[in-house]
Amino acid sequence: MRATGISNGKIILMGEHSVVYGEPAIAIPFLATAIETTIETTNGPVTLDCFFYKGPLSTAPERLLNLVTVIVETVKKLNKPLENFDITITSTIPAERGMGSSAAVAVATIRALFHYFDESLSNSVLLQLTNISETIAHNNPSGLDAAMTSGQSPLYYIKGQDFQFFPLRVTAYLVVADTGITSQTKEAVENIAELYQSAPRETDLAIKKLGLLANQAKWAIEQDQPIELGTFMTQAHEQLDSLGISNQELNHLVHTALDSGAIGAKLTGGGRGGCMIALAKNEDNAIQLSKALLQAGANHTWIYNMRKDE
Ligand code: PMV
């Protein structure tokens, strides 16, 4: 017997980190990148075959603790024995780059297991199980990654509230660039938690400002005002940088984009590595930006049409 489950990457347009503290975020499922998990019947202990490891599930390395835990918990939830199947995960989402790969691996694997055992899976159970993995990955997840990697529509998202689907109808292109450096979401999330202890007022102000910028970005999208959207994105990058979430490579790509005609640029996701995004006013400008970013050291770029939702 054989069954599969799929998921996709995500891009946070606005609101990473501040979303953990109840501020709004805007995020896009990034269908250009995806994960597929396949479960196949065998005899004996469960095995895992993924980018980081191939072998018995029981001896998987510590870095896969979130995935191993979600597999164990899902099988427990399904009331099935943890034996007699192989798990194979293939991915085009670069790992640890702020594109939600850890949540996406969990989503695809939970879906594959439910499919394999022929049980229906509700969205709320999928999100609950995915958040087990995300909590191990970085302690205090907002739930945004779980929602985006399992969904197909952009969201205006506030932790704990119902999903608000949010069509992107702004006349602009997004260029996504990967620094090639693994992002450190856990450290970055912890860094902000520490700042809340050592400098509560300043940190709270920066988080609130990021929330305000996310709302202003929402307005700019609704009014089809790409120049304003770009300005709010760049301002959000400055706030994130002031909170210690950026690094030299991300700042270099953000400055390269702005010097090459981008109407806005910022890091996206957990930060301290991973990806950045730049806003271009048209496709030619996006192609030009993509070239400039690759020349400046990005190891991959993607171009996303922000009117493609229509
Ligand atoms: O780096 P990623 O893809 O895991 O994105 C993390 C997003 C944060 O806002 C930093 C954390 C969260 O739980 O929302």
mmCIF file of C-alpha atoms and ligand atoms in Angstrom:
data_model
loop_
_atom_site.group_PDB
_atom_site.id
_atom_site.type_symbol
_atom_site.label_atom_id
_atom_site.label_comp_id
_atom_site.label_asym_id
_atom_site.label_seq_id
_atom_site.Cartn_x
_atom_site.Cartn_y
_atom_site.Cartn_z
ATOM 1 C CA MET A 1 0.000 0.000 0.000
ATOM 2 C CA ARG A 2 1.135 3.543 -0.740
ATOM 3 C CA ALA A 3 -0.253 6.999 0.162
ATOM 4 C CA THR A 4 0.973 10.580 -0.226
ATOM 5 C CA GLY A 5 0.479 13.979 1.414
ATOM 6 C CA ILE A 6 1.515 17.382 0.139
ATOM 7 C CA SER A 7 2.139 20.918 1.415
ATOM 8 C CA ASN A 8 3.724 24.125 0.148
ATOM 9 C CA GLY A 9 6.168 26.815 1.195
ATOM 10 C CA LYS A 10 5.092 30.241 2.444
ATOM 11 C CA ILE A 11 6.232 33.833 2.274
ATOM 12 C CA ILE A 12 5.507 36.280 5.080
ATOM 13 C CA LEU A 13 4.893 39.645 3.452
ATOM 14 C CA MET A 14 4.536 41.546 6.733
ATOM 15 C CA GLY A 15 4.390 40.735 10.434
ATOM 16 C CA GLU A 16 6.990 38.034 11.154
ATOM 17 C CA HIS A 17 7.921 37.958 14.849
ATOM 18 C CA SER A 18 5.340 40.594 15.847
ATOM 19 C CA VAL A 19 2.678 37.968 14.944
ATOM 20 C CA VAL A 20 3.950 35.885 17.896
ATOM 21 C CA TYR A 21 2.842 38.785 20.180
ATOM 22 C CA GLY A 22 -0.679 39.082 18.768
ATOM 23 C CA GLU A 23 0.012 41.640 16.029
ATOM 24 C CA PRO A 24 -1.349 41.028 12.505
ATOM 25 C CA ALA A 25 0.620 39.437 9.676
ATOM 26 C CA ILE A 26 0.069 39.064 5.939
ATOM 27 C CA ALA A 27 1.363 35.865 4.371
ATOM 28 C CA ILE A 28 1.210 34.076 1.042
ATOM 29 C CA PRO A 29 1.270 30.334 0.329
ATOM 30 C CA PHE A 30 4.278 29.944 -1.959
ATOM 31 C CA LEU A 31 3.243 27.250 -4.397
ATOM 32 C CA ALA A 32 6.514 27.452 -6.376
ATOM 33 C CA THR A 33 7.986 25.329 -3.590
ATOM 34 C CA ALA A 34 6.422 22.146 -2.216
ATOM 35 C CA ILE A 35 6.850 18.990 -0.150
ATOM 36 C CA GLU A 36 5.536 15.495 -0.779
ATOM 37 C CA THR A 37 5.558 12.737 1.831
ATOM 38 C CA THR A 38 5.009 9.143 0.720
ATOM 39 C CA ILE A 39 4.122 6.287 3.073
ATOM 40 C CA GLU A 40 4.686 2.742 1.824
ATOM 41 C CA THR A 41 3.972 -0.599 3.454
ATOM 42 C CA THR A 42 6.979 -2.685 4.558
ATOM 43 C CA ASN A 43 7.741 -5.187 7.275
ATOM 44 C CA GLY A 44 9.388 -4.074 10.491
ATOM 45 C CA PRO A 45 10.344 -0.807 12.164
ATOM 46 C CA VAL A 46 9.370 2.511 10.572
ATOM 47 C CA THR A 47 12.107 4.082 8.428
ATOM 48 C CA LEU A 48 12.575 7.668 7.335
ATOM 49 C CA ASP A 49 14.171 8.955 4.138
ATOM 50 C CA CYS A 50 14.542 12.733 3.903
ATOM 51 C CA PHE A 51 17.111 15.399 2.984
ATOM 52 C CA PHE A 52 18.890 15.212 6.367
ATOM 53 C CA TYR A 53 18.680 11.491 7.156
ATOM 54 C CA LYS A 54 17.958 8.005 5.848
ATOM 55 C CA GLY A 55 17.437 5.160 8.333
ATOM 56 C CA PRO A 56 15.257 3.866 11.167
ATOM 57 C CA LEU A 57 12.926 6.476 12.716
ATOM 58 C CA SER A 58 14.148 5.424 16.173
ATOM 59 C CA THR A 59 17.730 6.608 15.474
ATOM 60 C CA ALA A 60 16.907 9.844 13.622
ATOM 61 C CA PRO A 61 19.163 12.755 14.680
ATOM 62 C CA GLU A 62 18.174 15.352 17.293
ATOM 63 C CA ARG A 63 17.612 18.025 14.611
ATOM 64 C CA LEU A 64 14.635 15.951 13.376
ATOM 65 C CA LEU A 65 13.036 15.746 16.838
ATOM 66 C CA ASN A 66 10.077 17.901 15.710
ATOM 67 C CA LEU A 67 9.366 15.618 12.737
ATOM 68 C CA VAL A 68 9.862 12.384 14.708
ATOM 69 C CA THR A 69 7.549 13.679 17.472
ATOM 70 C CA VAL A 70 4.839 14.665 15.004
ATOM 71 C CA ILE A 71 4.996 11.201 13.365
ATOM 72 C CA VAL A 72 4.706 9.467 16.767
ATOM 73 C CA GLU A 73 1.853 11.765 17.885
ATOM 74 C CA THR A 74 -0.042 11.395 14.603
ATOM 75 C CA VAL A 75 0.153 7.608 14.675
ATOM 76 C CA LYS A 76 -0.976 7.706 18.324
ATOM 77 C CA LYS A 77 -3.917 9.932 17.374
ATOM 78 C CA LEU A 78 -4.805 7.461 14.616
ATOM 79 C CA ASN A 79 -4.599 4.598 17.127
ATOM 80 C CA LYS A 80 -2.301 2.583 14.868
ATOM 81 C CA PRO A 81 0.938 0.698 15.564
ATOM 82 C CA LEU A 82 4.169 2.528 14.751
ATOM 83 C CA GLU A 83 5.577 -0.173 12.459
ATOM 84 C CA ASN A 84 5.444 -1.721 9.009
ATOM 85 C CA PHE A 85 5.790 1.409 6.882
ATOM 86 C CA ASP A 86 8.466 3.608 5.300
ATOM 87 C CA ILE A 87 8.273 7.397 5.134
ATOM 88 C CA THR A 88 9.921 9.248 2.228
ATOM 89 C CA ILE A 89 9.958 13.041 2.093
ATOM 90 C CA THR A 90 10.903 15.004 -1.031
ATOM 91 C CA SER A 91 11.077 18.776 -0.923
ATOM 92 C CA THR A 92 11.717 21.785 -3.136
ATOM 93 C CA ILE A 93 11.353 24.159 -0.154
ATOM 94 C CA PRO A 94 14.864 25.134 0.880
ATOM 95 C CA ALA A 95 15.244 24.021 4.512
ATOM 96 C CA GLU A 96 15.642 26.598 7.286
ATOM 97 C CA ARG A 97 15.262 29.647 5.051
ATOM 98 C CA GLY A 98 12.138 31.250 6.539
ATOM 99 C CA MET A 99 9.886 29.596 3.936
ATOM 100 C CA GLY A 100 8.134 27.424 6.490
ATOM 101 C CA SER A 101 9.865 24.147 5.612
ATOM 102 C CA SER A 102 9.558 22.684 9.132
ATOM 103 C CA ALA A 103 5.799 23.306 9.257
ATOM 104 C CA ALA A 104 5.436 22.100 5.651
ATOM 105 C CA VAL A 105 7.239 18.801 6.384
ATOM 106 C CA ALA A 106 4.860 18.237 9.299
ATOM 107 C CA VAL A 107 1.756 19.112 7.227
ATOM 108 C CA ALA A 108 2.697 16.794 4.321
ATOM 109 C CA THR A 109 3.583 13.942 6.688
ATOM 110 C CA ILE A 110 0.411 14.227 8.813
ATOM 111 C CA ARG A 111 -1.670 14.293 5.616
ATOM 112 C CA ALA A 112 0.165 11.268 4.225
ATOM 113 C CA LEU A 113 -0.341 9.279 7.462
ATOM 114 C CA PHE A 114 -4.072 10.049 7.626
ATOM 115 C CA HIS A 115 -4.368 9.161 3.954
ATOM 116 C CA TYR A 116 -2.404 5.915 4.442
ATOM 117 C CA PHE A 117 -4.640 4.824 7.324
ATOM 118 C CA ASP A 118 -7.712 5.952 5.374
ATOM 119 C CA GLU A 119 -8.934 8.422 8.004
ATOM 120 C CA SER A 120 -10.351 11.868 7.252
ATOM 121 C CA LEU A 121 -8.349 14.800 8.616
ATOM 122 C CA SER A 122 -9.995 18.027 9.774
ATOM 123 C CA ASN A 123 -8.166 21.310 9.415
ATOM 124 C CA SER A 124 -8.144 21.875 13.159
ATOM 125 C CA VAL A 125 -6.511 18.473 13.873
ATOM 126 C CA LEU A 126 -3.965 19.159 11.112
ATOM 127 C CA LEU A 127 -3.073 22.541 12.646
ATOM 128 C CA GLN A 128 -2.951 21.119 16.194
ATOM 129 C CA LEU A 129 -0.563 18.329 15.174
ATOM 130 C CA THR A 130 1.583 20.704 13.091
ATOM 131 C CA ASN A 131 1.879 23.077 16.023
ATOM 132 C CA ILE A 132 3.364 20.237 18.137
ATOM 133 C CA SER A 133 6.241 20.191 15.652
ATOM 134 C CA GLU A 134 6.454 23.991 15.510
ATOM 135 C CA THR A 135 6.562 24.247 19.310
ATOM 136 C CA ILE A 136 9.616 21.967 19.358
ATOM 137 C CA ALA A 137 11.159 23.982 16.506
ATOM 138 C CA HIS A 138 10.838 27.339 18.241
ATOM 139 C CA ASN A 139 8.871 27.177 21.489
ATOM 140 C CA ASN A 140 6.266 29.826 20.858
ATOM 141 C CA PRO A 141 4.830 29.468 17.335
ATOM 142 C CA SER A 142 2.175 31.907 16.140
ATOM 143 C CA GLY A 143 0.488 29.201 14.036
ATOM 144 C CA LEU A 144 1.037 31.243 10.882
ATOM 145 C CA ASP A 145 3.420 28.745 9.246
ATOM 146 C CA ALA A 146 1.058 25.862 9.916
ATOM 147 C CA ALA A 147 -1.818 27.811 8.336
ATOM 148 C CA MET A 148 0.138 28.935 5.285
ATOM 149 C CA THR A 149 1.904 25.699 4.422
ATOM 150 C CA SER A 150 -1.399 23.809 4.542
ATOM 151 C CA GLY A 151 -3.471 26.440 2.710
ATOM 152 C CA GLN A 152 -3.730 27.869 -0.775
ATOM 153 C CA SER A 153 -4.937 31.436 -0.129
ATOM 154 C CA PRO A 154 -3.112 34.486 1.230
ATOM 155 C CA LEU A 155 -4.117 35.364 4.784
ATOM 156 C CA TYR A 156 -4.394 38.367 7.040
ATOM 157 C CA TYR A 157 -3.586 36.507 10.225
ATOM 158 C CA ILE A 158 -3.904 37.291 13.922
ATOM 159 C CA LYS A 159 -2.891 34.547 16.368
ATOM 160 C CA GLY A 160 -5.889 32.839 17.928
ATOM 161 C CA GLN A 161 -8.431 34.452 15.583
ATOM 162 C CA ASP A 162 -10.321 32.935 12.646
ATOM 163 C CA PHE A 163 -8.416 32.977 9.349
ATOM 164 C CA GLN A 164 -9.164 36.024 7.217
ATOM 165 C CA PHE A 165 -8.525 35.172 3.579
ATOM 166 C CA PHE A 166 -7.006 38.137 1.863
ATOM 167 C CA PRO A 167 -6.766 38.325 -1.933
ATOM 168 C CA LEU A 168 -3.588 40.045 -3.099
ATOM 169 C CA ARG A 169 -4.615 42.478 -5.788
ATOM 170 C CA VAL A 170 -1.711 44.845 -5.940
ATOM 171 C CA THR A 171 -0.060 45.707 -9.237
ATOM 172 C CA ALA A 172 3.474 44.625 -8.389
ATOM 173 C CA TYR A 173 5.878 41.685 -8.460
ATOM 174 C CA LEU A 174 7.632 40.139 -5.521
ATOM 175 C CA VAL A 175 11.189 38.921 -5.919
ATOM 176 C CA VAL A 176 12.170 36.363 -3.294
ATOM 177 C CA ALA A 177 15.907 35.858 -2.775
ATOM 178 C CA ASP A 178 17.603 33.172 -0.698
ATOM 179 C CA THR A 179 20.831 34.181 1.060
ATOM 180 C CA GLY A 180 21.774 30.490 1.116
ATOM 181 C CA ILE A 181 22.382 30.808 4.860
ATOM 182 C CA THR A 182 20.222 28.734 7.184
ATOM 183 C CA SER A 183 17.942 30.991 9.192
ATOM 184 C CA GLN A 184 17.843 30.760 12.969
ATOM 185 C CA THR A 185 14.171 31.215 13.744
ATOM 186 C CA LYS A 186 14.481 29.689 17.227
ATOM 187 C CA GLU A 187 17.357 31.984 18.266
ATOM 188 C CA ALA A 188 15.641 34.999 16.727
ATOM 189 C CA VAL A 189 12.328 34.269 18.516
ATOM 190 C CA GLU A 190 14.250 33.782 21.799
ATOM 191 C CA ASN A 191 16.196 36.984 21.194
ATOM 192 C CA ILE A 192 12.977 39.004 21.088
ATOM 193 C CA ALA A 193 11.667 37.232 24.204
ATOM 194 C CA GLU A 194 14.886 38.268 25.994
ATOM 195 C CA LEU A 195 14.590 41.836 24.714
ATOM 196 C CA TYR A 196 11.106 41.922 26.208
ATOM 197 C CA GLN A 197 12.762 41.243 29.578
ATOM 198 C CA SER A 198 15.734 43.588 29.271
ATOM 199 C CA ALA A 199 14.110 46.491 27.386
ATOM 200 C CA PRO A 200 10.333 45.985 27.619
ATOM 201 C CA ARG A 201 9.216 49.449 26.540
ATOM 202 C CA GLU A 202 11.422 49.767 23.440
ATOM 203 C CA THR A 203 10.695 46.177 22.380
ATOM 204 C CA ASP A 204 6.963 46.587 22.784
ATOM 205 C CA LEU A 205 7.104 49.791 20.751
ATOM 206 C CA ALA A 206 8.957 48.064 17.887
ATOM 207 C CA ILE A 207 6.521 45.108 17.925
ATOM 208 C CA LYS A 208 3.507 47.473 17.895
ATOM 209 C CA LYS A 209 5.098 49.458 15.063
ATOM 210 C CA LEU A 210 5.486 46.213 13.058
ATOM 211 C CA GLY A 211 1.795 45.490 13.661
ATOM 212 C CA LEU A 212 0.868 48.981 12.499
ATOM 213 C CA LEU A 213 2.993 48.561 9.366
ATOM 214 C CA ALA A 214 1.237 45.249 8.612
ATOM 215 C CA ASN A 215 -2.122 47.046 8.811
ATOM 216 C CA GLN A 216 -0.832 49.886 6.631
ATOM 217 C CA ALA A 217 0.395 47.303 4.124
ATOM 218 C CA LYS A 218 -3.081 45.740 4.123
ATOM 219 C CA TRP A 219 -4.552 49.148 3.315
ATOM 220 C CA ALA A 220 -1.965 49.713 0.516
ATOM 221 C CA ILE A 221 -2.831 46.335 -1.045
ATOM 222 C CA GLU A 222 -6.585 47.001 -0.849
ATOM 223 C CA GLN A 223 -6.082 50.413 -2.471
ATOM 224 C CA ASP A 224 -3.611 49.036 -5.059
ATOM 225 C CA GLN A 225 -0.850 51.369 -3.886
ATOM 226 C CA PRO A 226 2.407 49.473 -4.583
ATOM 227 C CA ILE A 227 4.702 52.432 -3.809
ATOM 228 C CA GLU A 228 3.199 52.788 -0.328
ATOM 229 C CA LEU A 229 3.343 49.021 0.179
ATOM 230 C CA GLY A 230 7.052 49.085 -0.680
ATOM 231 C CA THR A 231 7.687 51.925 1.777
ATOM 232 C CA PHE A 232 5.943 49.998 4.591
ATOM 233 C CA MET A 233 7.980 46.882 3.755
ATOM 234 C CA THR A 234 11.282 48.761 3.979
ATOM 235 C CA GLN A 235 10.186 50.359 7.262
ATOM 236 C CA ALA A 236 9.344 46.896 8.623
ATOM 237 C CA HIS A 237 12.843 45.708 7.687
ATOM 238 C CA GLU A 238 14.340 48.610 9.655
ATOM 239 C CA GLN A 239 12.292 47.651 12.734
ATOM 240 C CA LEU A 240 13.263 43.976 12.420
ATOM 241 C CA ASP A 241 16.915 44.976 12.024
ATOM 242 C CA SER A 242 16.676 47.131 15.151
ATOM 243 C CA LEU A 243 15.388 44.044 17.021
ATOM 244 C CA GLY A 244 18.461 42.046 15.917
ATOM 245 C CA ILE A 245 16.531 39.849 13.475
ATOM 246 C CA SER A 246 18.494 40.728 10.348
ATOM 247 C CA ASN A 247 22.140 40.036 9.560
ATOM 248 C CA GLN A 248 24.830 41.363 7.231
ATOM 249 C CA GLU A 249 23.866 39.195 4.247
ATOM 250 C CA LEU A 250 20.156 40.051 4.482
ATOM 251 C CA ASN A 251 20.953 43.753 4.851
ATOM 252 C CA HIS A 252 23.288 43.543 1.857
ATOM 253 C CA LEU A 253 20.542 42.024 -0.332
ATOM 254 C CA VAL A 254 17.946 44.528 0.948
ATOM 255 C CA HIS A 255 20.265 47.448 0.087
ATOM 256 C CA THR A 256 21.143 45.909 -3.288
ATOM 257 C CA ALA A 257 17.436 45.621 -4.121
ATOM 258 C CA LEU A 258 16.697 49.208 -3.071
ATOM 259 C CA ASP A 259 19.721 50.493 -5.053
ATOM 260 C CA SER A 260 18.554 48.494 -8.095
ATOM 261 C CA GLY A 261 15.094 50.066 -8.302
ATOM 262 C CA ALA A 262 13.007 48.013 -5.826
ATOM 263 C CA ILE A 263 10.096 50.002 -4.388
ATOM 264 C CA GLY A 264 10.567 48.199 -1.061
ATOM 265 C CA ALA A 265 12.556 45.362 0.464
ATOM 266 C CA LYS A 266 12.723 43.410 3.716
ATOM 267 C CA LEU A 267 13.716 40.094 5.224
ATOM 268 C CA THR A 268 11.003 37.429 5.373
ATOM 269 C CA GLY A 269 10.428 34.677 7.964
ATOM 270 C CA GLY A 270 12.527 33.937 11.019
ATOM 271 C CA GLY A 271 15.533 35.993 9.881
ATOM 272 C CA ARG A 272 19.273 35.853 10.733
ATOM 273 C CA GLY A 273 19.739 34.213 7.333
ATOM 274 C CA GLY A 274 17.097 32.695 5.080
ATOM 275 C CA CYS A 275 15.261 34.820 2.553
ATOM 276 C CA MET A 276 14.459 38.432 1.757
ATOM 277 C CA ILE A 277 11.756 39.875 -0.501
ATOM 278 C CA ALA A 278 11.831 42.892 -2.791
ATOM 279 C CA LEU A 279 8.871 44.644 -4.412
ATOM 280 C CA ALA A 280 9.119 45.498 -8.122
ATOM 281 C CA LYS A 281 6.680 47.708 -10.010
ATOM 282 C CA ASN A 282 6.546 45.474 -13.099
ATOM 283 C CA GLU A 283 7.875 42.220 -14.523
ATOM 284 C CA ASP A 284 10.905 43.780 -16.291
ATOM 285 C CA ASN A 285 11.883 45.475 -13.053
ATOM 286 C CA ALA A 286 11.478 42.146 -11.224
ATOM 287 C CA ILE A 287 13.783 40.368 -13.702
ATOM 288 C CA GLN A 288 16.341 43.155 -13.324
ATOM 289 C CA LEU A 289 16.131 42.918 -9.523
ATOM 290 C CA SER A 290 16.493 39.164 -9.622
ATOM 291 C CA LYS A 291 19.720 39.501 -11.654
ATOM 292 C CA ALA A 292 21.105 42.160 -9.300
ATOM 293 C CA LEU A 293 20.329 39.980 -6.255
ATOM 294 C CA LEU A 294 21.989 36.917 -7.778
ATOM 295 C CA GLN A 295 25.028 39.018 -8.634
ATOM 296 C CA ALA A 296 25.116 40.326 -5.049
ATOM 297 C CA GLY A 297 25.374 36.765 -3.687
ATOM 298 C CA ALA A 298 21.810 35.373 -3.501
ATOM 299 C CA ASN A 299 21.920 31.684 -4.338
ATOM 300 C CA HIS A 300 18.367 31.478 -5.708
ATOM 301 C CA THR A 301 15.530 33.852 -6.616
ATOM 302 C CA TRP A 302 11.852 33.426 -7.451
ATOM 303 C CA ILE A 303 9.493 35.951 -9.057
ATOM 304 C CA TYR A 304 5.860 36.146 -7.889
ATOM 305 C CA ASN A 305 3.126 38.143 -9.637
ATOM 306 C CA MET A 306 1.023 39.795 -6.917
ATOM 307 C CA ARG A 307 -2.065 40.038 -9.129
ATOM 308 C CA LYS A 308 -2.046 36.360 -9.913
ATOM 309 C CA ASP A 309 -4.852 35.692 -7.425
ATOM 310 C CA GLU A 310 -7.500 37.272 -9.622
HETATM 311 O O1 PMV B 1 11.392 31.079 9.761
HETATM 312 P P1 PMV B 1 10.036 30.503 9.606
HETATM 313 O O2 PMV B 1 9.675 30.099 8.232
HETATM 314 O O3 PMV B 1 9.819 29.376 10.594
HETATM 315 O O4 PMV B 1 8.987 31.665 10.029
HETATM 316 C C1 PMV B 1 8.839 32.026 11.370
HETATM 317 C C2 PMV B 1 7.836 33.135 11.560
HETATM 318 C C3 PMV B 1 7.890 33.787 12.944
HETATM 319 O O5 PMV B 1 6.936 34.864 12.932
HETATM 320 C C4 PMV B 1 9.252 34.345 13.220
HETATM 321 C C5 PMV B 1 7.529 32.818 14.058
HETATM 322 C C6 PMV B 1 6.051 32.417 14.107
HETATM 323 O O6 PMV B 1 5.767 31.452 14.808
HETATM 324 O O7 PMV B 1 5.200 33.070 13.486
#
